[in-house]
Tab-separated table of C-alpha atoms and ligand atoms in Angstrom:
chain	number	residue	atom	x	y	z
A	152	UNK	CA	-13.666	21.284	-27.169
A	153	UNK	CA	-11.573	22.135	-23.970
A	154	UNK	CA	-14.186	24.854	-22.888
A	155	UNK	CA	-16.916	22.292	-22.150
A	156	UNK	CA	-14.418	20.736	-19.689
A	157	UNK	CA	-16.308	21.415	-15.729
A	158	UNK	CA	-13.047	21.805	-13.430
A	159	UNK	CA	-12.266	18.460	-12.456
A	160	UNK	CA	-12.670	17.016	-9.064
A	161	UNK	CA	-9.703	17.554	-7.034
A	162	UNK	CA	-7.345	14.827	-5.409
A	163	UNK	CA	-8.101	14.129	-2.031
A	164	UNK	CA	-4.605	13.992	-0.683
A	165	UNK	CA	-2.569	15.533	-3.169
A	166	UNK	CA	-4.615	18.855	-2.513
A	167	UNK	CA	-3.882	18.564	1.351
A	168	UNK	CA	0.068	18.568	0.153
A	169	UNK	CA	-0.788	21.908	-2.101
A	170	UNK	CA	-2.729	23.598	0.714
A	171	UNK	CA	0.251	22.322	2.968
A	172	UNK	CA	3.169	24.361	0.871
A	173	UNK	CA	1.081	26.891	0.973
A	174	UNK	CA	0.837	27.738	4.571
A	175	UNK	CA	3.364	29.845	6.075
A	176	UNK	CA	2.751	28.670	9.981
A	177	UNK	CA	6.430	27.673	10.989
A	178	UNK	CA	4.697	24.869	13.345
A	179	UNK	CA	2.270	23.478	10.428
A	180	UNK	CA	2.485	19.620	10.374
A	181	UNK	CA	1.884	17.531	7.234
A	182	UNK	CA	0.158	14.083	8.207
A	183	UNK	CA	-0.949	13.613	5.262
A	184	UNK	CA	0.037	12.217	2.502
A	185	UNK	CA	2.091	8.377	2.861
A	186	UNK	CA	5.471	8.977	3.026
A	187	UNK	CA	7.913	7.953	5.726
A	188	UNK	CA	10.094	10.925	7.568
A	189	UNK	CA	12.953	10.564	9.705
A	190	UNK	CA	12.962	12.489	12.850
A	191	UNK	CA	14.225	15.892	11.175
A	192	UNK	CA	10.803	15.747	8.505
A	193	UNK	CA	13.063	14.057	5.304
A	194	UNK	CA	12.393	11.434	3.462
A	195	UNK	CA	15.585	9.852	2.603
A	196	UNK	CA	17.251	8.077	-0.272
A	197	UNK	CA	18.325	4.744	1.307
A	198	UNK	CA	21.628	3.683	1.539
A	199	UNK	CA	21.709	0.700	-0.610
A	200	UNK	CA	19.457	2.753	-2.945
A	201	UNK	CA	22.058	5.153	-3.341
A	202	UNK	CA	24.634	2.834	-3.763
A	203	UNK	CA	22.953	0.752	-6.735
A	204	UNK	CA	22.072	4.319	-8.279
A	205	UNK	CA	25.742	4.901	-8.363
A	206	UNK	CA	26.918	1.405	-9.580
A	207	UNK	CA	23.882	1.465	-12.283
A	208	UNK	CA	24.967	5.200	-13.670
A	209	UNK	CA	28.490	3.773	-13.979
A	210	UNK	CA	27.917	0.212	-15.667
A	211	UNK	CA	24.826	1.298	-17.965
A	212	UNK	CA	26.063	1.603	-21.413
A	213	UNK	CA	22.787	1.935	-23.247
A	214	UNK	CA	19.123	3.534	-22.843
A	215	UNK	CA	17.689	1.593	-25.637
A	216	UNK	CA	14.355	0.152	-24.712
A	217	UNK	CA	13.790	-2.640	-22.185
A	218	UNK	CA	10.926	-4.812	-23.062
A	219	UNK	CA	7.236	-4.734	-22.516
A	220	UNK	CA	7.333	-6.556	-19.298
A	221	UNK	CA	10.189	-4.260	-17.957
A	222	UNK	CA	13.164	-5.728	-16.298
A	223	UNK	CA	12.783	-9.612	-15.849
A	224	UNK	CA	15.575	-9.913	-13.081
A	225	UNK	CA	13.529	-7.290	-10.986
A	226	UNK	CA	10.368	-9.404	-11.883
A	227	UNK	CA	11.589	-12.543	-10.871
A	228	UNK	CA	13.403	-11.298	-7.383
A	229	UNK	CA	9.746	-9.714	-6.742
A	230	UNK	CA	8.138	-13.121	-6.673
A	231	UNK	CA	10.994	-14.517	-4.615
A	232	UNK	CA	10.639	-11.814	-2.160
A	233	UNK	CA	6.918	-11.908	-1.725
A	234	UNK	CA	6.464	-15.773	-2.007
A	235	UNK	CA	9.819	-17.432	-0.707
A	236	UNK	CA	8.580	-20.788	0.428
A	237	UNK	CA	5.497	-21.396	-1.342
A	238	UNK	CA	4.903	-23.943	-3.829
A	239	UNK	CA	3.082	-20.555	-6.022
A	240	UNK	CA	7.164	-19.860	-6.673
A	241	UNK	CA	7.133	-22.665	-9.610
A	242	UNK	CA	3.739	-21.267	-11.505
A	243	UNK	CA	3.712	-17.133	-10.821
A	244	UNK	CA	4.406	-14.929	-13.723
A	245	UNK	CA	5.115	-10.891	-12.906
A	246	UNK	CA	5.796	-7.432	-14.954
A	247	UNK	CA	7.413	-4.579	-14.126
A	248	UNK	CA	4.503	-1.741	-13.800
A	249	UNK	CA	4.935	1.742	-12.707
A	250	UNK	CA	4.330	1.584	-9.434
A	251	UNK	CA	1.642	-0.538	-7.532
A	252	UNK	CA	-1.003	1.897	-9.181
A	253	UNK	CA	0.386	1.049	-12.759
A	254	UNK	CA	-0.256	-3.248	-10.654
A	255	UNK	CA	-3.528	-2.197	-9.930
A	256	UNK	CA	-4.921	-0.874	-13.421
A	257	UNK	CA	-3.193	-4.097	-15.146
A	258	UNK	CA	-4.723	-6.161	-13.108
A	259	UNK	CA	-7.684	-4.778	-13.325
A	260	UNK	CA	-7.827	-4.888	-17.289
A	261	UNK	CA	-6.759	-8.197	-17.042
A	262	UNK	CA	-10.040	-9.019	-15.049
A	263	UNK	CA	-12.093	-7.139	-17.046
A	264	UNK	CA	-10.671	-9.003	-20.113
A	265	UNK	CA	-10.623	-12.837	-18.527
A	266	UNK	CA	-14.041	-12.102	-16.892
A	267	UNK	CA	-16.569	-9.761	-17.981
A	268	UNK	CA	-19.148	-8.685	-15.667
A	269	UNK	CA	-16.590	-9.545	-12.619
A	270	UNK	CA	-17.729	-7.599	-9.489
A	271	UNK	CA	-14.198	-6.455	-7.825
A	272	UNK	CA	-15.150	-6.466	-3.273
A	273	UNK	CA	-13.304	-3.765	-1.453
A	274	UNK	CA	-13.057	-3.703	1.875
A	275	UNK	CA	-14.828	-0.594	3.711
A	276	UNK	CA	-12.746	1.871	3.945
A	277	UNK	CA	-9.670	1.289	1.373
A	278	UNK	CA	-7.193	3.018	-0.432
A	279	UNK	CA	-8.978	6.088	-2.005
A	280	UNK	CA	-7.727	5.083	-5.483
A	281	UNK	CA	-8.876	1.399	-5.417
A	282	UNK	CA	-12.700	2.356	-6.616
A	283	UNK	CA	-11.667	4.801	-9.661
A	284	UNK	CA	-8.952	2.408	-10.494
A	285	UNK	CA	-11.145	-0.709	-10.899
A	286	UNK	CA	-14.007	1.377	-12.334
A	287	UNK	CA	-12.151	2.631	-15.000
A	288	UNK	CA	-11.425	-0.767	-16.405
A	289	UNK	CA	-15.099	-1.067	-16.452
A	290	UNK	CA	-15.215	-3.445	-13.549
A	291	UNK	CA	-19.190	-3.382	-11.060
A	292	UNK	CA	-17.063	-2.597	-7.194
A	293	UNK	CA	-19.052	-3.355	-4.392
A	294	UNK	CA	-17.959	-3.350	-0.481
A	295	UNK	CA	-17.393	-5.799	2.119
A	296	UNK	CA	-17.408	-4.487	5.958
A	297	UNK	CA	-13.923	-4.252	7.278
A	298	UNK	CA	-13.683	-1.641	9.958
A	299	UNK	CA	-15.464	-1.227	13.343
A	300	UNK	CA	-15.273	3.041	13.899
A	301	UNK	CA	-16.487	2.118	17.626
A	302	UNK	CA	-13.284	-0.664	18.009
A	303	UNK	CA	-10.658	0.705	15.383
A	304	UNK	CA	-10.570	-2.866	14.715
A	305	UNK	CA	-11.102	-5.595	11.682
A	306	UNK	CA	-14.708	-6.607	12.140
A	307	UNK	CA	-14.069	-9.806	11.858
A	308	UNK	CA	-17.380	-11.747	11.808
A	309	UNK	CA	-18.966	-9.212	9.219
A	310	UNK	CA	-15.900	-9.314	6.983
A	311	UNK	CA	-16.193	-12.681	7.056
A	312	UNK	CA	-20.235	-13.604	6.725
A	313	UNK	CA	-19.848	-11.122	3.432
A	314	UNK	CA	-16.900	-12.959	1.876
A	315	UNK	CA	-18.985	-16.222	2.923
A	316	UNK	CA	-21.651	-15.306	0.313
A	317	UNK	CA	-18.738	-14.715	-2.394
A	318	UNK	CA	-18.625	-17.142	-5.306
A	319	UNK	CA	-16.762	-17.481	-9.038
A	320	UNK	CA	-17.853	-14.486	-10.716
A	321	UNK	CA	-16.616	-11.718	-7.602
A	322	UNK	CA	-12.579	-10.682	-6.665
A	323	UNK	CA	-11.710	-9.842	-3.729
A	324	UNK	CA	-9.420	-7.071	-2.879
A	325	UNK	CA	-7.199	-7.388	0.652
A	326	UNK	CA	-4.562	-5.683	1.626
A	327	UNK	CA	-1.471	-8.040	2.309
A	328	UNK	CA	-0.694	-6.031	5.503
A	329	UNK	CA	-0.645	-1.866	6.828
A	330	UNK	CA	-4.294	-1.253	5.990
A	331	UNK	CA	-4.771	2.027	4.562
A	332	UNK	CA	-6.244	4.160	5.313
A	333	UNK	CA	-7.655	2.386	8.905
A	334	UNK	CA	-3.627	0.892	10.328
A	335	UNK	CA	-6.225	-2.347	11.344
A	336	UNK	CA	-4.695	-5.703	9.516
A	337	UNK	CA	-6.698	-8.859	9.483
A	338	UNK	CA	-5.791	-11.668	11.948
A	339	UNK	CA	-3.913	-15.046	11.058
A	340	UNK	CA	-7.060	-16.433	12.031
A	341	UNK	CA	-9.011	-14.509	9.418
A	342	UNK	CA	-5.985	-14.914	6.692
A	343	UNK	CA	-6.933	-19.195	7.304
A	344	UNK	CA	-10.370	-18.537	6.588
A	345	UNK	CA	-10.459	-16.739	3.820
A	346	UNK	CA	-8.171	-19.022	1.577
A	347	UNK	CA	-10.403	-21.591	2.987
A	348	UNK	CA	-13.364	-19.879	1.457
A	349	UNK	CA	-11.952	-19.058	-1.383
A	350	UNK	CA	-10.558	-22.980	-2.198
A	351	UNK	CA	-14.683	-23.634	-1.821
A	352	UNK	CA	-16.640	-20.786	-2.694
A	353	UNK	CA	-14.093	-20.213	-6.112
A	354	UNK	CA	-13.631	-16.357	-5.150
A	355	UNK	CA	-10.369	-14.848	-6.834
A	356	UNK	CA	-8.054	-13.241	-4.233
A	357	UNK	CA	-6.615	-9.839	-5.328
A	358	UNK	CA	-3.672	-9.076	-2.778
A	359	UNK	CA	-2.642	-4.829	-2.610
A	360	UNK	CA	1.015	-5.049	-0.904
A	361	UNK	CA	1.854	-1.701	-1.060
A	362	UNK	CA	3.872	-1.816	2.249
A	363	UNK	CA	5.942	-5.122	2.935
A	364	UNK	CA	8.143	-4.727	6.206
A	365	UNK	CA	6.539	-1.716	7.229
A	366	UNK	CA	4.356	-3.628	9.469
A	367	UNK	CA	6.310	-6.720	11.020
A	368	UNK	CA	9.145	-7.669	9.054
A	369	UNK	CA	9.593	-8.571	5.527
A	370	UNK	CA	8.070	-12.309	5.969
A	371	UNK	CA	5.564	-11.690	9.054
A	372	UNK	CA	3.910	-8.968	6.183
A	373	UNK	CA	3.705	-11.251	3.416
A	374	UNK	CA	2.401	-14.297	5.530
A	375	UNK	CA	-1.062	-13.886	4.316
A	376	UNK	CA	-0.303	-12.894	0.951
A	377	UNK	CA	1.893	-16.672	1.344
A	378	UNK	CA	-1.048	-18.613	2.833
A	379	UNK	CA	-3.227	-17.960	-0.126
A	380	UNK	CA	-0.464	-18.189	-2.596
A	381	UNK	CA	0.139	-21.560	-1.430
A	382	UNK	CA	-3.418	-23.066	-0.862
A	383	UNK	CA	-5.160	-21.452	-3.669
A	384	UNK	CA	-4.801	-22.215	-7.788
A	385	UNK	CA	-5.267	-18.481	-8.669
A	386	UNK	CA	-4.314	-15.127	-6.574
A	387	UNK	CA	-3.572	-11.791	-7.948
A	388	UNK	CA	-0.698	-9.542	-6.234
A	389	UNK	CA	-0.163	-5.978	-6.648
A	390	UNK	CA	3.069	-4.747	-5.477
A	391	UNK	CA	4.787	-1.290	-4.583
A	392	UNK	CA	8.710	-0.481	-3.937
A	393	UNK	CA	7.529	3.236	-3.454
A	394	UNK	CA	7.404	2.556	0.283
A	395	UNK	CA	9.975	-0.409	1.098
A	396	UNK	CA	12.676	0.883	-1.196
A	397	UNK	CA	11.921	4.751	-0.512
A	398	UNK	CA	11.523	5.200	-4.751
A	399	UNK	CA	8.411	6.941	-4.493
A	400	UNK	CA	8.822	8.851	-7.160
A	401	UNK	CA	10.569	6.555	-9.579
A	402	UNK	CA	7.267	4.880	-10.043
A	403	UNK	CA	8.593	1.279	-9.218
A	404	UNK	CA	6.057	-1.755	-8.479
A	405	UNK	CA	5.251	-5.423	-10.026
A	406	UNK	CA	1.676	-6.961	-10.747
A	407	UNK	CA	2.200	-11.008	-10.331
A	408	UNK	CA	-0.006	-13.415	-12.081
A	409	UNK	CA	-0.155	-16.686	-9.586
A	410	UNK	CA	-1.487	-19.817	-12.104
A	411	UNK	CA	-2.700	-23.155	-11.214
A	412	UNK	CA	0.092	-23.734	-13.630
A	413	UNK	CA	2.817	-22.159	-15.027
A	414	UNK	CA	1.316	-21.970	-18.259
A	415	UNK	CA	-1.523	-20.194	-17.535
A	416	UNK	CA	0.486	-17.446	-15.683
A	417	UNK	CA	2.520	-17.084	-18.544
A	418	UNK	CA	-0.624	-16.693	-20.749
A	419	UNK	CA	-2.223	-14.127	-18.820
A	420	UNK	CA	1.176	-12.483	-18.513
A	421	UNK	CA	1.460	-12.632	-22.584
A	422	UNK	CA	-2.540	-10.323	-22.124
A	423	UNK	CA	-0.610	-7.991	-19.597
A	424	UNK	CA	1.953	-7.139	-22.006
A	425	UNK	CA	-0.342	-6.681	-24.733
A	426	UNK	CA	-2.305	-4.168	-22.309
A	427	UNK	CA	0.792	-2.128	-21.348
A	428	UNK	CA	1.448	-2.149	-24.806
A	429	UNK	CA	-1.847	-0.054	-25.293
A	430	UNK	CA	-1.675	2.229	-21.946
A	431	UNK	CA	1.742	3.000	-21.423
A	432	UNK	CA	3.874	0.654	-23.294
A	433	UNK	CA	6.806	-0.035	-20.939
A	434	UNK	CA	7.419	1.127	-17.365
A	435	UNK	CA	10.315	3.479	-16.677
A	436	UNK	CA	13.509	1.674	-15.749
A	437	UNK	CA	15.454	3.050	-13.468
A	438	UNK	CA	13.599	2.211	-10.018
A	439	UNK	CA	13.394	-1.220	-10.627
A	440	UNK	CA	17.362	-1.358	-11.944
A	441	UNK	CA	17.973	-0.351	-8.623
A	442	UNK	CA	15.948	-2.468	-6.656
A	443	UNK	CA	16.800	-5.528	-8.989
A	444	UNK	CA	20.659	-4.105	-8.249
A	445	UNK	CA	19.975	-4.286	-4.447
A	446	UNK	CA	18.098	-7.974	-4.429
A	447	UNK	CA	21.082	-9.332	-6.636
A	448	UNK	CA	23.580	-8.355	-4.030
A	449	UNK	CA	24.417	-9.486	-0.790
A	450	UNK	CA	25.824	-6.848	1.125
A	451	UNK	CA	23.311	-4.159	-0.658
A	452	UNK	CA	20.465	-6.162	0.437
A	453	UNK	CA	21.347	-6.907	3.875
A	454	UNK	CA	21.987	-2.690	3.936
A	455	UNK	CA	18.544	-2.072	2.692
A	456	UNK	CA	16.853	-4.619	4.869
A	457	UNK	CA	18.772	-3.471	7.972
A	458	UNK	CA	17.692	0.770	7.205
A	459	UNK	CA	14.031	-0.706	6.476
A	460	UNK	CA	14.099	-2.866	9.525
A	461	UNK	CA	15.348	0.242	11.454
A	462	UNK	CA	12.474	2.397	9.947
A	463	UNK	CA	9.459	0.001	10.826
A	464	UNK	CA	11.009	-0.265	14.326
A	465	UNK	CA	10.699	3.848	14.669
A	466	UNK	CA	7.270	3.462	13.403
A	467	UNK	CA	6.516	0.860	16.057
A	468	UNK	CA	7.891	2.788	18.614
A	469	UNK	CA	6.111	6.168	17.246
A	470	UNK	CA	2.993	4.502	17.790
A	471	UNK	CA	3.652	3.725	21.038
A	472	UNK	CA	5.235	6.965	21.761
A	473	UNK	CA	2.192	8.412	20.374
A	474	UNK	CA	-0.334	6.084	22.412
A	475	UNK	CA	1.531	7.341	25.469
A	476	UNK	CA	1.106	11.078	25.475
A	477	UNK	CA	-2.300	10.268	24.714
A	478	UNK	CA	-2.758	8.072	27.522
A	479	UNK	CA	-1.185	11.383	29.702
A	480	UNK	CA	-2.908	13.951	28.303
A	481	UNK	CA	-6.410	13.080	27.859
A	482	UNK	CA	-6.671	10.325	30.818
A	483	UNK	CA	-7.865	7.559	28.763
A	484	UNK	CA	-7.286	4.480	26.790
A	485	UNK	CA	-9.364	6.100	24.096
A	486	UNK	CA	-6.124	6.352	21.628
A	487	UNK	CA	-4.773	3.070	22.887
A	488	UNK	CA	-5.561	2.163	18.645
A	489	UNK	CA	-2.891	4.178	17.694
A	490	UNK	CA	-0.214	1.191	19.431
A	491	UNK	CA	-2.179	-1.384	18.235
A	492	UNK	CA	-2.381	-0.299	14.239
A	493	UNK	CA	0.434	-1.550	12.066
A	494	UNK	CA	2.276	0.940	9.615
A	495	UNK	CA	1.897	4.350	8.203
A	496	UNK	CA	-1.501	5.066	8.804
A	497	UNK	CA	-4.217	4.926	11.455
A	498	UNK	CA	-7.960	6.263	11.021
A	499	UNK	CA	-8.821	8.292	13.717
A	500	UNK	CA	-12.735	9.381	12.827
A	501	UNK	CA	-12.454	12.911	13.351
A	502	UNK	CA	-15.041	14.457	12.030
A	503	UNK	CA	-14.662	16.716	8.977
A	504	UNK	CA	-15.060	19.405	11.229
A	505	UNK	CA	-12.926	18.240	13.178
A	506	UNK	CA	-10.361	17.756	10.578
A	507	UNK	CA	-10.726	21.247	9.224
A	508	UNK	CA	-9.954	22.633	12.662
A	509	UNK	CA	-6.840	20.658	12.736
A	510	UNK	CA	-5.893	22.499	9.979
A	511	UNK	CA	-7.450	26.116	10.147
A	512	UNK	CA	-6.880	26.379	14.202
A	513	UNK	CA	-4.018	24.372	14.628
A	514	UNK	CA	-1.740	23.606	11.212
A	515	UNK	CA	-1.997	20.044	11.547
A	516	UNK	CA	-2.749	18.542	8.097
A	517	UNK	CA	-4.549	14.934	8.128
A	518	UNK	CA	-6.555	13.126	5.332
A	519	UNK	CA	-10.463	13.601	5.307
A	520	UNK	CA	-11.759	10.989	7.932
A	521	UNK	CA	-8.952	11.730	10.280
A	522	UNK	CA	-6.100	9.425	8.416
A	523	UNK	CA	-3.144	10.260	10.214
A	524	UNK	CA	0.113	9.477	8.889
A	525	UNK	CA	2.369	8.135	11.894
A	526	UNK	CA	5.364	7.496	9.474
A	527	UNK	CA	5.464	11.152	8.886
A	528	UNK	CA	5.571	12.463	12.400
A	529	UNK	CA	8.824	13.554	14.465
A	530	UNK	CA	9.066	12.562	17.732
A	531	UNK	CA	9.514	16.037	18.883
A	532	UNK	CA	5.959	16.933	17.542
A	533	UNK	CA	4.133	14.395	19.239
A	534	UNK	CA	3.284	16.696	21.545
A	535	UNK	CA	1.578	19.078	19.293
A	536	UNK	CA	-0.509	16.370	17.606
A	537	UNK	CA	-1.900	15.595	21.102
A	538	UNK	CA	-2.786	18.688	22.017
A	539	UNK	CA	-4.727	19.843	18.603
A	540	UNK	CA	-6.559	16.547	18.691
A	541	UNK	CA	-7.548	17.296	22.103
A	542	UNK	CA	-8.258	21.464	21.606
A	543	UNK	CA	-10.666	20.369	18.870
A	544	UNK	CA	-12.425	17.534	20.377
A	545	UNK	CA	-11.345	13.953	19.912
B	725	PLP	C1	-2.802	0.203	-0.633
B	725	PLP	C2	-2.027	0.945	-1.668
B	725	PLP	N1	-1.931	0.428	-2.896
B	725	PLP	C3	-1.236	1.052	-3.869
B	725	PLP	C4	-0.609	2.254	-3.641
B	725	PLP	C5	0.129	2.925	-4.775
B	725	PLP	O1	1.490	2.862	-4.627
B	725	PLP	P1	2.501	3.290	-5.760
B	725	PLP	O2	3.201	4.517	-5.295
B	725	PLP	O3	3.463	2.129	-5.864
B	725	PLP	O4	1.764	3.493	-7.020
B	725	PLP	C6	-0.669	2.820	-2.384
B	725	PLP	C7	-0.008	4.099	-2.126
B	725	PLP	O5	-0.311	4.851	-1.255
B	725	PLP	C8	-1.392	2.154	-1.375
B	725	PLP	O6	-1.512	2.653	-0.145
């Protein structure tokens, strides 16, 4: 059987991090893939993550299974944190999933099962693993436009005329806030008129929040994601701690259910469950012990909120760091985007040329379509980003 297999395709970004190891330049520079670095290139365990690790390894007295809808008190503080103040608090229903990916797949087979022959919008470009994702639960994907390559902004009026032609049958995938790859968010403006068209047109909105208080803050991130949840009788929400809580690798996220009622979240929550049951059964529980550790303490939760709060400031001021030497160094306001994009990422339209000169010439590892990673750049290297976009001609 096996020797019919063709090699398979190979990931995108987890390749770049391969080839990356590989290299034996001292200077090389990994922009690739999303995680955050501090300025000495680590990606640390938070404090408060840490500390709940600790306290959890010393109170647990068992390892006996958790349930199919993971850990409820993590569940419930992830609909308090993304939808404090809305009146979608009283009739959302969540499970634990690994990660947002694990959000994403449920969700999708949830779709697929409530509405056959749903056509799932993404927005042009998103997150790489969006398309296979909804495809594999059998799910048509089309595009909407999102980003202007000329502006590195939203295109605003074509977003919108698409998702003006929306209706019942078609979901509609937005990120809640840090678009990846493109760094461009949607306006407030934008946010108003899409739960506007959705309330008429009967559109279901499918929220990704993979990176809450990387962008603004906790709240200013969820806003939109809170608009719709509070205007609308149905919204889907994906969530990831791998970013927000630094537990990449402890696979940690939610997918929330918002009903017109409480009883229909509940329902559809009951068809999650039964869907884990058949893919993975039950999420690991560690990550989301420790976030539902952190949430359920004061003085944790002010710690982790402080060291994010500290970490989407550097990222703030990275960009504008960044924007600067660009400014210097080339003369122009053509990188001005770079100050302007909100969290990790920013698409920078290098060519694949381009981007493969990076690399081979220069060490400098970026995503195809010239995604660079801001999080994951030192503020001592800034200078050698410039100067390799620049040598290869940006
Ligand atoms: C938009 C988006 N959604 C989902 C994910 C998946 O996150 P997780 O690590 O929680 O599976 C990512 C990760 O990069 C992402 O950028």
């Amino acid at each position: 059987m096996l020797e019919q297999l063709a090699p398979p395709a190979e990931d995108p970004i987890l390749s770049l991090t391969v080839a990356y190891r590989q290299d034996e330049r001292d200077d090389k520079l990994d922009l690739g893939i999303g995680v955050y670095r501090t300025a000495d290139g680590h990606t640390p365990v938070m404090a408060a993550v840490r500390e709940a690790a600790i306290a959890i390894a010393a109170q647990q007295d068992s390892k006996s299974y958790v349930g199919l809808a993971g850990n409820e008190a993590f569940n419930q503080a992830m609909i308090t944190l993304l939808l404090t103040d809305t009146s979608a608090l009283a009739r959302t229903a969540a499970i634990q999933t690994p990660g947002a990916s694990g959000a994403l797949r449920m969700l999708g087979e949830l779709i697929a099962y409530a509405r056959p022959g749903a056509t799932v919008w993404l927005s042009r470009p998103s997150y790489v693993n969006h398309q296979p994702v909804m495809e594999a639960c059998g799910l048509e994907v089309r595009e909407y436009p999102y980003f202007d390559p000329a502006t590195k902004q939203v295109d605003e009026p074509s977003m919108l005329a698409a998702i003006a032609k929306l209706g019942p049958n078609d979901v509609l995938l937005l990120h809640g806030c840090c678009h990846n790859p493109t760094g461009a968010d949607i306006s407030w403006n934008s946010w108003q008129k899409i739960a506007a068209m959705a309330q008429q047109q009967g559109f279901l909105p499918f929220v990704d929040l993979a990176y809450q208080g990387f962008g603004d803050g906790l709240d200013a991130d969820a806003a939109g994601l809170r608009l719709l949840a509070d205007t609308l009788p149905e919204v889907l929400v994906a969530v990831s701690c791998s970013k927000n809580f630094g537990l990449y690798r402890e696979r940690t996220g939610a997918a929330l259910i918002i009903g017109e009622t409480l009883e229909h979240a509940q329902r559809a929550k009951g068809h999650m469950q039964r869907i884990a049951r058949a893919t993975y059964t039950m999420p690991p529980d560690h990550g989301a012990a420790i976030v539902a550790h952190i949430l359920a303490d004061t003085q944790l939760q002010q710690s982790w909120l402080t060291e994010l709060n500290a970490m989407q400031q550097r990222i703030v001021r990275l960009r504008e760091q960044l924007a600067g030497a660009f400014r210097e160094a080339s003369g122009s306001e053509r990188f001005h985007y770079f100050q302007h994009h909100r969290g990790m990422f920013s698409v920078t339209g290098l060519t694949p040329e381009q981007t493969a000169a990076l690399r081979d010439q220069h060490g400098v590892y970026v995503v195809g379509g010239g995604r660079v990673n801001v999080a994951g750049l030192s503020e001592n290297r800034i200078d050698k980003l410039v100067s390799a976009f620049l040598a290869v001609g940006a």
